[in-house]
Coordinates of C-alpha atoms in Angstrom, one line a residue:
X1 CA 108.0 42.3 24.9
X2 CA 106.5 41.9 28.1
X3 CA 103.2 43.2 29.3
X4 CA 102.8 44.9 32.7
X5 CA 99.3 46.5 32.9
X6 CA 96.2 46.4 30.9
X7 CA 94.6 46.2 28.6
X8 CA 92.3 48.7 30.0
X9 CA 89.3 50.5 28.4
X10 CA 88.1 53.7 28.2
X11 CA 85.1 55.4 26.4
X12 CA 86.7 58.2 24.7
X13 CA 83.2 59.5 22.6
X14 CA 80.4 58.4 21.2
X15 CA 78.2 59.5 18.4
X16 CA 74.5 57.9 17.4
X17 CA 76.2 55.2 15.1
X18 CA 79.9 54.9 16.0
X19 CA 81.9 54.2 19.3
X20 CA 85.3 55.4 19.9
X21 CA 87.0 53.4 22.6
X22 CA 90.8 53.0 23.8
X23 CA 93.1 50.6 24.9
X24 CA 96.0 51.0 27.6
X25 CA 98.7 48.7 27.8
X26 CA 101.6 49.1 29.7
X27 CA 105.0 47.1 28.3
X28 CA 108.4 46.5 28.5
X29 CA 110.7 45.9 25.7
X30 CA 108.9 47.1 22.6
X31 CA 105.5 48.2 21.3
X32 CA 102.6 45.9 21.3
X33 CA 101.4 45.2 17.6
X34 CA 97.3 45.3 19.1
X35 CA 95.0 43.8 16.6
X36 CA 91.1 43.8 15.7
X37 CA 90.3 39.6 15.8
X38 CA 86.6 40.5 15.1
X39 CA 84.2 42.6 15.1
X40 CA 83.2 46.2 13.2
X41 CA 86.0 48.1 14.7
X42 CA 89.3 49.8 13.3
X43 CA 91.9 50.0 14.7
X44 CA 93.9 54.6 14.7
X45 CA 96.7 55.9 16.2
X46 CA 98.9 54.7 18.8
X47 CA 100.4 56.9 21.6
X48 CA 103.1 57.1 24.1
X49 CA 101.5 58.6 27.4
X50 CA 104.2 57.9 29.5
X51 CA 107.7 56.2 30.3
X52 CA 109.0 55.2 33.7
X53 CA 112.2 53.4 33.9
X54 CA 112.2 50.8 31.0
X55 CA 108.1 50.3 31.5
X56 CA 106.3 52.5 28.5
X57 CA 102.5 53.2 28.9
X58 CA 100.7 53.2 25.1
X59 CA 96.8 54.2 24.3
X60 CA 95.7 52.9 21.3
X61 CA 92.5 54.6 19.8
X62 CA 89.6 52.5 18.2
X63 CA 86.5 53.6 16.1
X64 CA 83.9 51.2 16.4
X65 CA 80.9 50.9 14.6
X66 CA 77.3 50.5 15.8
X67 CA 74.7 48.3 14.0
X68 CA 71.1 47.9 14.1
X69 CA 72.2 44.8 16.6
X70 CA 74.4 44.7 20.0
X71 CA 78.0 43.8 18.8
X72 CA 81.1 42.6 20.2
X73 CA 84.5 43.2 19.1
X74 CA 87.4 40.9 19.7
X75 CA 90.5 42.5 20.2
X76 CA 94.2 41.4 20.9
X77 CA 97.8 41.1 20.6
X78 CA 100.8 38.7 21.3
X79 CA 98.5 35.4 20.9
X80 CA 96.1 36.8 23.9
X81 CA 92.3 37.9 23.1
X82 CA 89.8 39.9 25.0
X83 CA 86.2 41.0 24.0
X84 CA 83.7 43.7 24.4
X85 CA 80.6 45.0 23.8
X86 CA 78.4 47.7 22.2
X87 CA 74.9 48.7 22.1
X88 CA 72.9 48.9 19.1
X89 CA 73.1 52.5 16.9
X90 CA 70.9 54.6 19.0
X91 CA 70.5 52.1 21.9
X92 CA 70.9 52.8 25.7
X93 CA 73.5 51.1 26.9
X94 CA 74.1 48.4 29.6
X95 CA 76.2 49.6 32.4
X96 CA 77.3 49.2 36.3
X97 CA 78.8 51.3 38.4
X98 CA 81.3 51.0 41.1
X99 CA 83.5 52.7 43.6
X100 CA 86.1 51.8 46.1
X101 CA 88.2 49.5 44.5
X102 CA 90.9 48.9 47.2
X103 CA 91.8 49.4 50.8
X104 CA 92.5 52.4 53.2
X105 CA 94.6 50.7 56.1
X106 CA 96.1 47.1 55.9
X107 CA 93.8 46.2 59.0
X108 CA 90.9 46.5 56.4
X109 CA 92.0 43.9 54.5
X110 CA 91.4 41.3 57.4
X111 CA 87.5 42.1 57.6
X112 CA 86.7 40.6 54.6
X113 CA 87.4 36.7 52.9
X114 CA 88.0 37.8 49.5
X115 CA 88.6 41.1 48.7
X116 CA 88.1 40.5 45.1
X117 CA 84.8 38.6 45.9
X118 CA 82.4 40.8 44.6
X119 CA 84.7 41.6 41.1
X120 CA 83.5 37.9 40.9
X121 CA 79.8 38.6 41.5
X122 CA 80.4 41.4 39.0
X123 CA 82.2 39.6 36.1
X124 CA 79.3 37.0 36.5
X125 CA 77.0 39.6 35.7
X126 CA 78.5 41.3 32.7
X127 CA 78.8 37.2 31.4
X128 CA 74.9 37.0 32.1
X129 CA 74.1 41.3 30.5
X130 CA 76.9 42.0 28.6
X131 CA 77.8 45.5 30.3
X132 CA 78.6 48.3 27.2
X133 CA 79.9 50.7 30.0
X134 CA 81.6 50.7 33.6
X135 CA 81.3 53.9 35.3
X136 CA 84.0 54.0 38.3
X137 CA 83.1 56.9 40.6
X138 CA 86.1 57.1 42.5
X139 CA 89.1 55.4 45.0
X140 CA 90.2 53.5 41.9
X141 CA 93.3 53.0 44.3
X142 CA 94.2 53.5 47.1
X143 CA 97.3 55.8 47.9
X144 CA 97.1 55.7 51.7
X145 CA 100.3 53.9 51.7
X146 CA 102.3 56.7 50.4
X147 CA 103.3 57.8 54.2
X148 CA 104.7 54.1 54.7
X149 CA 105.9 53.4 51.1
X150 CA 108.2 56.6 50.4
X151 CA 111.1 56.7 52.4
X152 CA 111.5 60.6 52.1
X153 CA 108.2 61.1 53.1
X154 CA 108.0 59.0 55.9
X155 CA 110.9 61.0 57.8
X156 CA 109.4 64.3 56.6
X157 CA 106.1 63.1 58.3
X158 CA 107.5 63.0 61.4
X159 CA 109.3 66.1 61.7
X160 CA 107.0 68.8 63.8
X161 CA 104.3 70.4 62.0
X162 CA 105.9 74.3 61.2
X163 CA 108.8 72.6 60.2
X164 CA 107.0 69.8 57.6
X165 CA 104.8 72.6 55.8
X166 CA 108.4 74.8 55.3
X167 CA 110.0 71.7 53.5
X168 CA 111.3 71.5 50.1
X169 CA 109.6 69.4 48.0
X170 CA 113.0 67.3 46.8
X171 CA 114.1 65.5 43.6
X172 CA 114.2 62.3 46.0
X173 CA 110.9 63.0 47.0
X174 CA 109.8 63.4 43.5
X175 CA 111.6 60.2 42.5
X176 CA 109.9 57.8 45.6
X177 CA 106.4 59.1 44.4
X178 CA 106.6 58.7 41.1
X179 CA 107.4 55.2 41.4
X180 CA 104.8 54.6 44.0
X181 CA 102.0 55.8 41.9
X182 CA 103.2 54.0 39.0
X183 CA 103.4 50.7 40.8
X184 CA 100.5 51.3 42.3
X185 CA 98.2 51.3 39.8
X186 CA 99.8 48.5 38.1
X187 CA 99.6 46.3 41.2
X188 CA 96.1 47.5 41.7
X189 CA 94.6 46.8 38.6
X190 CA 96.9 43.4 37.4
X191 CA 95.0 41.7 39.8
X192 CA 92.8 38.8 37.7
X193 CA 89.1 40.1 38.4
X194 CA 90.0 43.3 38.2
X195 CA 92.2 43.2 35.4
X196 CA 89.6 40.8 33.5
X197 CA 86.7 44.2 34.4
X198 CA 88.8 46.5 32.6
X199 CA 89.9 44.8 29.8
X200 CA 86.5 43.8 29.0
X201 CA 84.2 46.9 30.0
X202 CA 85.1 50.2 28.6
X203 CA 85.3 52.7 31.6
X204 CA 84.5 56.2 32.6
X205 CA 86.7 57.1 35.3
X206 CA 86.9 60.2 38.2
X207 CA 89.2 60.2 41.1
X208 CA 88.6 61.1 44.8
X209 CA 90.6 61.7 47.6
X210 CA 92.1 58.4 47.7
X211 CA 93.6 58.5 44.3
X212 CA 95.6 61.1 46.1
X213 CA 95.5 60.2 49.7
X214 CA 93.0 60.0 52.4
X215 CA 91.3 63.3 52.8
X216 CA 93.0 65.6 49.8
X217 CA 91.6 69.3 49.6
X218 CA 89.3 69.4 52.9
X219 CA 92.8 70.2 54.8
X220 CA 93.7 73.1 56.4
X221 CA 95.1 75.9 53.9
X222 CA 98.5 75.8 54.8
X223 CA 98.8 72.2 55.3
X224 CA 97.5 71.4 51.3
X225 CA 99.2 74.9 49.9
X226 CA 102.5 74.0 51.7
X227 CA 105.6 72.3 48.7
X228 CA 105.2 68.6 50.2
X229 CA 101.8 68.1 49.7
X230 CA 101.6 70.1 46.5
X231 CA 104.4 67.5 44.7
X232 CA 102.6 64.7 46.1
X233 CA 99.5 65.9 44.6
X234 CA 101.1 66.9 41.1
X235 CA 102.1 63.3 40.7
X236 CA 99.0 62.1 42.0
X237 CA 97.4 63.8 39.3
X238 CA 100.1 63.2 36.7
X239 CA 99.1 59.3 37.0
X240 CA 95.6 60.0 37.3
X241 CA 95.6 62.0 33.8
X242 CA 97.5 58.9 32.5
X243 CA 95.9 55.5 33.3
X244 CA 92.0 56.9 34.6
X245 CA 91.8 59.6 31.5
X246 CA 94.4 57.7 29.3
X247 CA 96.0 61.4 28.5
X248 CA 99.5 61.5 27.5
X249 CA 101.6 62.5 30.6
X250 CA 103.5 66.1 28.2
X251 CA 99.9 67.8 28.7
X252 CA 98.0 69.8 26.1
X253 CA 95.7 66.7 25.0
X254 CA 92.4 67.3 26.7
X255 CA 89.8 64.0 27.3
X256 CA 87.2 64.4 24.5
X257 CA 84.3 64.7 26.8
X258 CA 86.1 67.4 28.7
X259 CA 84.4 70.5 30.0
X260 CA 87.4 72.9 29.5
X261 CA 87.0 73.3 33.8
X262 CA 90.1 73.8 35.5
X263 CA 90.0 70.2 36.6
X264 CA 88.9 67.0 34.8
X265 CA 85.3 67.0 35.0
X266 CA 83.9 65.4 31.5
X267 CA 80.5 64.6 29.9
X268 CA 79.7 61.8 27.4
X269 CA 76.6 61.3 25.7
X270 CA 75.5 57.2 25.5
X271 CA 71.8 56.4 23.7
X272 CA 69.5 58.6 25.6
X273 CA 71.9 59.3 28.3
X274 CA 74.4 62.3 29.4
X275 CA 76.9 60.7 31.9
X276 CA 78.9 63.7 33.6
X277 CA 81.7 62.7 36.1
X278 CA 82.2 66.3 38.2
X279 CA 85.7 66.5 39.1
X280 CA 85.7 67.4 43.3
X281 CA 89.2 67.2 44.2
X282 CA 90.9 69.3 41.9
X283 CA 89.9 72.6 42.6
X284 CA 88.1 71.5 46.6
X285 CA 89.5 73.3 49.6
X286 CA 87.7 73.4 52.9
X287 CA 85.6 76.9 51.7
X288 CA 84.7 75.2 47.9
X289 CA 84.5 71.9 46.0
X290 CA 84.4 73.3 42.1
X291 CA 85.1 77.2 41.7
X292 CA 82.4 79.0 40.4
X293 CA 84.2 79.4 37.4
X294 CA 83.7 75.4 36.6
X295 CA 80.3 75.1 37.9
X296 CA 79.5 77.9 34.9
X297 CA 80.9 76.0 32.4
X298 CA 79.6 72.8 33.0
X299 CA 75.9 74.0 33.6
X300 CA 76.6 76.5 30.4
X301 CA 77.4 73.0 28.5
X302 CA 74.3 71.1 30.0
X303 CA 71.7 74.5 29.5
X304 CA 73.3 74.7 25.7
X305 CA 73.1 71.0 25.1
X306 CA 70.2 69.6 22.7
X307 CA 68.3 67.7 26.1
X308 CA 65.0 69.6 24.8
X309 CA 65.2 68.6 21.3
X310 CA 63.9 64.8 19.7
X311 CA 66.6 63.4 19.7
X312 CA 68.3 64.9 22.9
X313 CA 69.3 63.3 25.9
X314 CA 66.9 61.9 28.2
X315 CA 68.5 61.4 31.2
X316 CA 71.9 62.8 32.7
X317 CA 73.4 60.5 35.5
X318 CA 75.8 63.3 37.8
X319 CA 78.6 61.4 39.1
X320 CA 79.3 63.3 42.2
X321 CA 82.2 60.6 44.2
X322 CA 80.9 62.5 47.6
X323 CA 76.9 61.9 48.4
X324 CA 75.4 65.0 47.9
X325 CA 72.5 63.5 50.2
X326 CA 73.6 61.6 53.1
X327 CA 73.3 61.5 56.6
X328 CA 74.1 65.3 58.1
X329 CA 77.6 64.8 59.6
X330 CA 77.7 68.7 59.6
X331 CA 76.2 69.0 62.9
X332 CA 79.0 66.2 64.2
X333 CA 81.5 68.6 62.4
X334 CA 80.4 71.4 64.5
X335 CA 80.7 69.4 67.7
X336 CA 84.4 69.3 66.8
X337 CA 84.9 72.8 67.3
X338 CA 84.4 72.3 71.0
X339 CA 87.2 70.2 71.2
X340 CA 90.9 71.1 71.4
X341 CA 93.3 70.6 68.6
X342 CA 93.0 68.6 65.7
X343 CA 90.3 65.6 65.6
X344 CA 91.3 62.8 63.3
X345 CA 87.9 62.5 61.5
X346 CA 88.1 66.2 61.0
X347 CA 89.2 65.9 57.0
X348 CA 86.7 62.9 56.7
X349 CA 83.7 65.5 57.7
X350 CA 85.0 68.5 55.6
X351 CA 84.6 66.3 52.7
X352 CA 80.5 66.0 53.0
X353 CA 78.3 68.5 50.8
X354 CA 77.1 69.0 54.3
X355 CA 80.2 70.6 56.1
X356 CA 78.9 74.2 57.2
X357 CA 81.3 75.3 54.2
X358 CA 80.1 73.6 51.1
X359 CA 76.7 74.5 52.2
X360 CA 76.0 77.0 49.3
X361 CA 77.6 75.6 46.9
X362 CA 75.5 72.4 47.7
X363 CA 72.1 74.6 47.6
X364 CA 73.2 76.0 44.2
X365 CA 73.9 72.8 42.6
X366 CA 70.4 71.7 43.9
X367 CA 69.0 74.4 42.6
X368 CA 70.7 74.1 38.9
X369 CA 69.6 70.3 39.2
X370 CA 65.7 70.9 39.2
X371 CA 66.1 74.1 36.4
X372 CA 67.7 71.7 34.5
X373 CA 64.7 68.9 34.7
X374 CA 61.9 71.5 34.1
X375 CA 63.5 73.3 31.1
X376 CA 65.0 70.4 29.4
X377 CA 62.6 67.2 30.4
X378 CA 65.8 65.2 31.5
X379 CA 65.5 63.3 34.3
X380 CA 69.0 63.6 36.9
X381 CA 70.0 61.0 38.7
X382 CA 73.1 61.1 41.2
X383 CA 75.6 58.6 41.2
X384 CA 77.8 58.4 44.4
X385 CA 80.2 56.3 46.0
X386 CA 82.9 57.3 48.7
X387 CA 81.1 56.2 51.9
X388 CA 81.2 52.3 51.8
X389 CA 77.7 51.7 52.0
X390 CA 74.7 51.0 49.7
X391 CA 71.6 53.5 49.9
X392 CA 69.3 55.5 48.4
X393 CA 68.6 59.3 49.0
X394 CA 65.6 61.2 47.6
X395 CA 65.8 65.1 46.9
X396 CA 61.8 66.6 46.7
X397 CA 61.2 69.8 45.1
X398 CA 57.6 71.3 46.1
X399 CA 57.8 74.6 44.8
X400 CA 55.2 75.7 41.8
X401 CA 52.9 73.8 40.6
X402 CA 53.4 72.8 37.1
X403 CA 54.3 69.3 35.3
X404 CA 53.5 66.1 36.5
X405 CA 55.7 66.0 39.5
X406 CA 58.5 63.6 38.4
X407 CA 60.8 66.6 37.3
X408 CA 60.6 67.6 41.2
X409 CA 62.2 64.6 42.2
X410 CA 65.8 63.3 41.8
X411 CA 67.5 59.7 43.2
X412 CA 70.5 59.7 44.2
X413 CA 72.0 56.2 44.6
X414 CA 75.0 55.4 46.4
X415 CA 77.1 52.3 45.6
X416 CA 80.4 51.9 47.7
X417 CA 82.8 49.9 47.5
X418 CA 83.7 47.2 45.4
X419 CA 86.5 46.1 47.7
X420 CA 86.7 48.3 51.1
X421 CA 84.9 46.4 53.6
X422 CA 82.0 48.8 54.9
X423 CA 82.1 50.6 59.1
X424 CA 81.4 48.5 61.8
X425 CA 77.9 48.7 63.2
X426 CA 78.4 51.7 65.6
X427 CA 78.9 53.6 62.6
X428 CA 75.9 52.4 60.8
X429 CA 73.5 53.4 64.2
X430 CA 75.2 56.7 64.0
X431 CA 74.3 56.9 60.4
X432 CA 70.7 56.1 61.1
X433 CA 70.6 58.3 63.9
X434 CA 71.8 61.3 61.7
X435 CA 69.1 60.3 59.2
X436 CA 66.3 60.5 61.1
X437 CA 64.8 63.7 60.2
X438 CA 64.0 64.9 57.0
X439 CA 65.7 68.2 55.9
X440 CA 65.0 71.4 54.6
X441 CA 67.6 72.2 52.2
X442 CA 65.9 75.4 51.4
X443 CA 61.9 76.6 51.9
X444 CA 60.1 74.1 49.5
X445 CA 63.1 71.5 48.8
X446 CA 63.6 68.7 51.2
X447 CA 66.4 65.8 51.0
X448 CA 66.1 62.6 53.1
X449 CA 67.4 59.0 52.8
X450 CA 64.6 56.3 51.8
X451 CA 64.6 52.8 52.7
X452 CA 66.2 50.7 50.1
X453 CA 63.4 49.1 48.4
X454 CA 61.9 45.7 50.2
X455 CA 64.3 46.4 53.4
X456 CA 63.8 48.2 56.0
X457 CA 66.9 49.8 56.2
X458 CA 68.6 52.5 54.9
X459 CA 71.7 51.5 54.7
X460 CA 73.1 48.6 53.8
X461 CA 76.5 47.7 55.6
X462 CA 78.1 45.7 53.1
X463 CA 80.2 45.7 50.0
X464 CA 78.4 46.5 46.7
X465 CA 78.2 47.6 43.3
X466 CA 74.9 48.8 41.2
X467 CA 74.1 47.6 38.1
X468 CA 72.4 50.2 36.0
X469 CA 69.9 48.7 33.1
X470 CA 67.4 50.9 31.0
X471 CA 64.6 49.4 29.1
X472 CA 63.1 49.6 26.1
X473 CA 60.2 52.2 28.3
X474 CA 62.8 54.7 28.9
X475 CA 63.1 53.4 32.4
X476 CA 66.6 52.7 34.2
X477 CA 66.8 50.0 36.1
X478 CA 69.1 50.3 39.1
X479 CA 70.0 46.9 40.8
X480 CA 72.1 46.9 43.7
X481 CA 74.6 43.6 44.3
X482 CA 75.1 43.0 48.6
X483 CA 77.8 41.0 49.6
X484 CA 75.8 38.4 51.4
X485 CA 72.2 39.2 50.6
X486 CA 70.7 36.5 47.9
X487 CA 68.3 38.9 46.2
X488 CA 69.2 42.1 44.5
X489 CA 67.7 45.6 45.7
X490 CA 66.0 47.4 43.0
X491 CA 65.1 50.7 42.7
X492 CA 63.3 51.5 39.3
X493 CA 63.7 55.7 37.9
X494 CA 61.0 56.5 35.4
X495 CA 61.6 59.3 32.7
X496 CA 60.2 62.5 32.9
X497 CA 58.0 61.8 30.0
X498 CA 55.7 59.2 29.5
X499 CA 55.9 57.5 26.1

């Protein structure tokens, strides 16, 4: 037997006093025989998800038990351990978050000295914490390549537009894809520090654009609709569903925390948090992100949830990949409109909660955001990646009068990316520049981007990762890690109530 990929973790579900975690390994030449070295964990089914070639992907389900003590369990197979660990029954648990793991254009890779360099700043931390949980908020890969890598796709790229969106998607095609994304993700995540993350952090996972390729949904109608791009994205998502969600590739299984949307959106409930990872490229096209459709179910789930109640959730973390708060490129989008043709940041823009487009829906999920703090007491913090910077945005709600103010308030902290190097320094003036102002989402709710506690800046143009760590006061802790600054930046979010 010989072992490709993995392992690699995921959070599957979570109860007050019990863990359940998997384990994804990719082999050839038999099936692993995975076993429990240590630890209070047992060891349930094992599952084929997928088979390419000779190359078999397998999930193999644990149940892991919680004690009135942080644990560790010890798990391996073919004379090869790994190790990791859970939070006491009841406890908050440890976790980081991180975004960007890869590179959008060879020349990227040239702007930095070690592209795994801050996977090594990362692993030094989880040594020094003990991370229970490694949200990963998009760009797990990079898929950019695609026009280069498939030969099929390469010609058909270069054919004249008309002509490429009335192409067959072929069995060729299909073939060159399917391998690429496979290979992909097993060259992308074999490498040491990464590979040493996931086998030793259980993850929670949700795609963006890159996953797919650069700029997937905000394109124009018949571009996205037309066969090409639609068998590129099935197997985009077909590999996605497999190693990210650790679903078996024949369908039907749903992820345990899922929301029954029409993408992959999921919730999971750790100590006293909700951690829900909003699936924006499934359903996005340049007039929506989520249909309305999804957007009922999931704030259905979060209104019917037991937030209000003792024992409920204190705190729900929205993992949106895209900022929600950021500087306004909507008014550079609408510049583009004076302009003949197509502009090449024109799919980049459409993305943002900001494009003229998405405006609504933005204001609506806003809107949900603060009912949701004032009828449940849950404090909502936005987790965002997607942008390759690290900063902090601040959305105020002054309406009414009631409650002591911290439910009209919610962070958003961006962490981006692990690995992509972050835009030169013309793009971070232009990023100040578009933050100037503070702005009026609505009459009585304003959104504006802070300085990052203790710089003067708002946004830090380096590689980065945040390191999220509650205490024993309810508070969460988030510590961002800059490439090149000695100190970490800390922003500290207090609960809504006060013990």
């Amino acid at each position: 037997m010989k072992l490709i990929l993995g392992p690699v973790l995921s959070l599957r579900n979570t109860s007050r006093i019990h863990w359940s975690v998997s384990v994804l390994l990719v082999t050839s030449g038999g099936v692993p025989d995975l076993e429990i070295v240590s630890g209070r964990a047992e060891r349930g089914a094992v599952q084929e998800l997928l088979s390419f070639k000779e190359q078999i992907v397998y999930r193999f389900d644990l149940r892991v038990d919680l004690d009135a003590a942080p644990g560790q369990v010890t798990y391996g197979f073919d004379g090869k351990s790994w190790s990791f660990s859970v939070p006491a029954a009841g406890a908050d648990p440890q976790m980081v978050f991180v975004s960007c793991n890869g590179f959008s254009a060879p020349s990227e890779i040239k702007k930095v000295d070690d592209k795994n360099g801050m996977w090594k700043v990362l692993l030094n931390q989880h040594r020094n914490t003990s991370y229970n949980l490694m949200i990963m908020g998009g760009d797990q890969i990079y898929a950019d390549e695609i026009w280069e890598k498939c030969p099929d796709i390469k010609k058909w790229v270069e054919l004249p537009r008309l002509e490429r969106r009335a192409r067959k998607f072929t069995a060729v095609m299909r073939s060159q894809v399917e391998r690429f994304y496979f290979e992909l993700y097993c060259l992308r995540w074999k490498q040491s520090e990464v590979s040493e993350a996931l086998a030793t952090i259980p993850t929670v996972m949700m795609w963006d654009d890159h996953d797919i390729f650069d700029g997937w949904g905000s394109y124009a109608p018949e571009d996205q609709n037309c066969p090409v791009y639609q068998g590129i994205y099935e197997e985009a998502r077909r590999h996605f569903a497999v190693f990210q969600q650790q679903l078996p590739d024949v369908g039907g299984e749903q992820h345990p925390g899922s929301l029954g949307t029409a993408g992959y959106s999921t919730v999971l409930r750790a100590g006293n948090y909700l951690i829900l990872s909003l699936d924006a490229r499934s359903e996005r096209s340049q007039k929506q992100v989520l249909s309305r459709e999804s957007w009922d179910r999931i704030w259905s789930w979060l209104e019917n949830c037991d937030s209000a109640q003792e024992n409920g959730p204190k705190h729900l973390l929205f993992v949106a990949p895209v900022p929600i708060v950021h500087a306004d490129f909507g008014r550079l989008e609408s510049l583009f409109g004076w302009f003949p043709g197509d502009q090449e940041l024109e799919d980049d823009l459409r993305d943002h909660w900001q494009s003229p487009p998405h405006r609504k829906e933005r204001l609506r999920t806003i809107h949900r955001m603060f009912d949701l703090m004032e009828k449940k007491s849950c404090r909502v913090t936005i987790l965002s990646g997607d942008v390759h910077v690290a900063c902090l945005g601040v959305i105020e709600n002054e309406r009414g009068a009631s409650g002591q103010g911290r439910e009209k308030v919610i962070n958003q902290l961006t962490a981006s990316g692990i690995v992509h190097p972050a835009p030169p320094k013309l793009m971070g003036w232009l990023l100040n520049r578009l933050s100037d102002e503070v702005e009026t989402v609505v009459q009585g709710i304003t959104a504006r981007m802070m300085e990052l506690p203790t710089k003067r800046a708002k946004y830090m143009l380096a590689r980065n990762f945040l390191s999220l760590e509650p205490d024993d006061q309810s508070r969460l802790w988030a510590n961002w890690y800059v490439e090149g600054e000695e100190e970490v930046i800390t922003k500290v979010v207090h609960p809504i109530l006060s013990e």
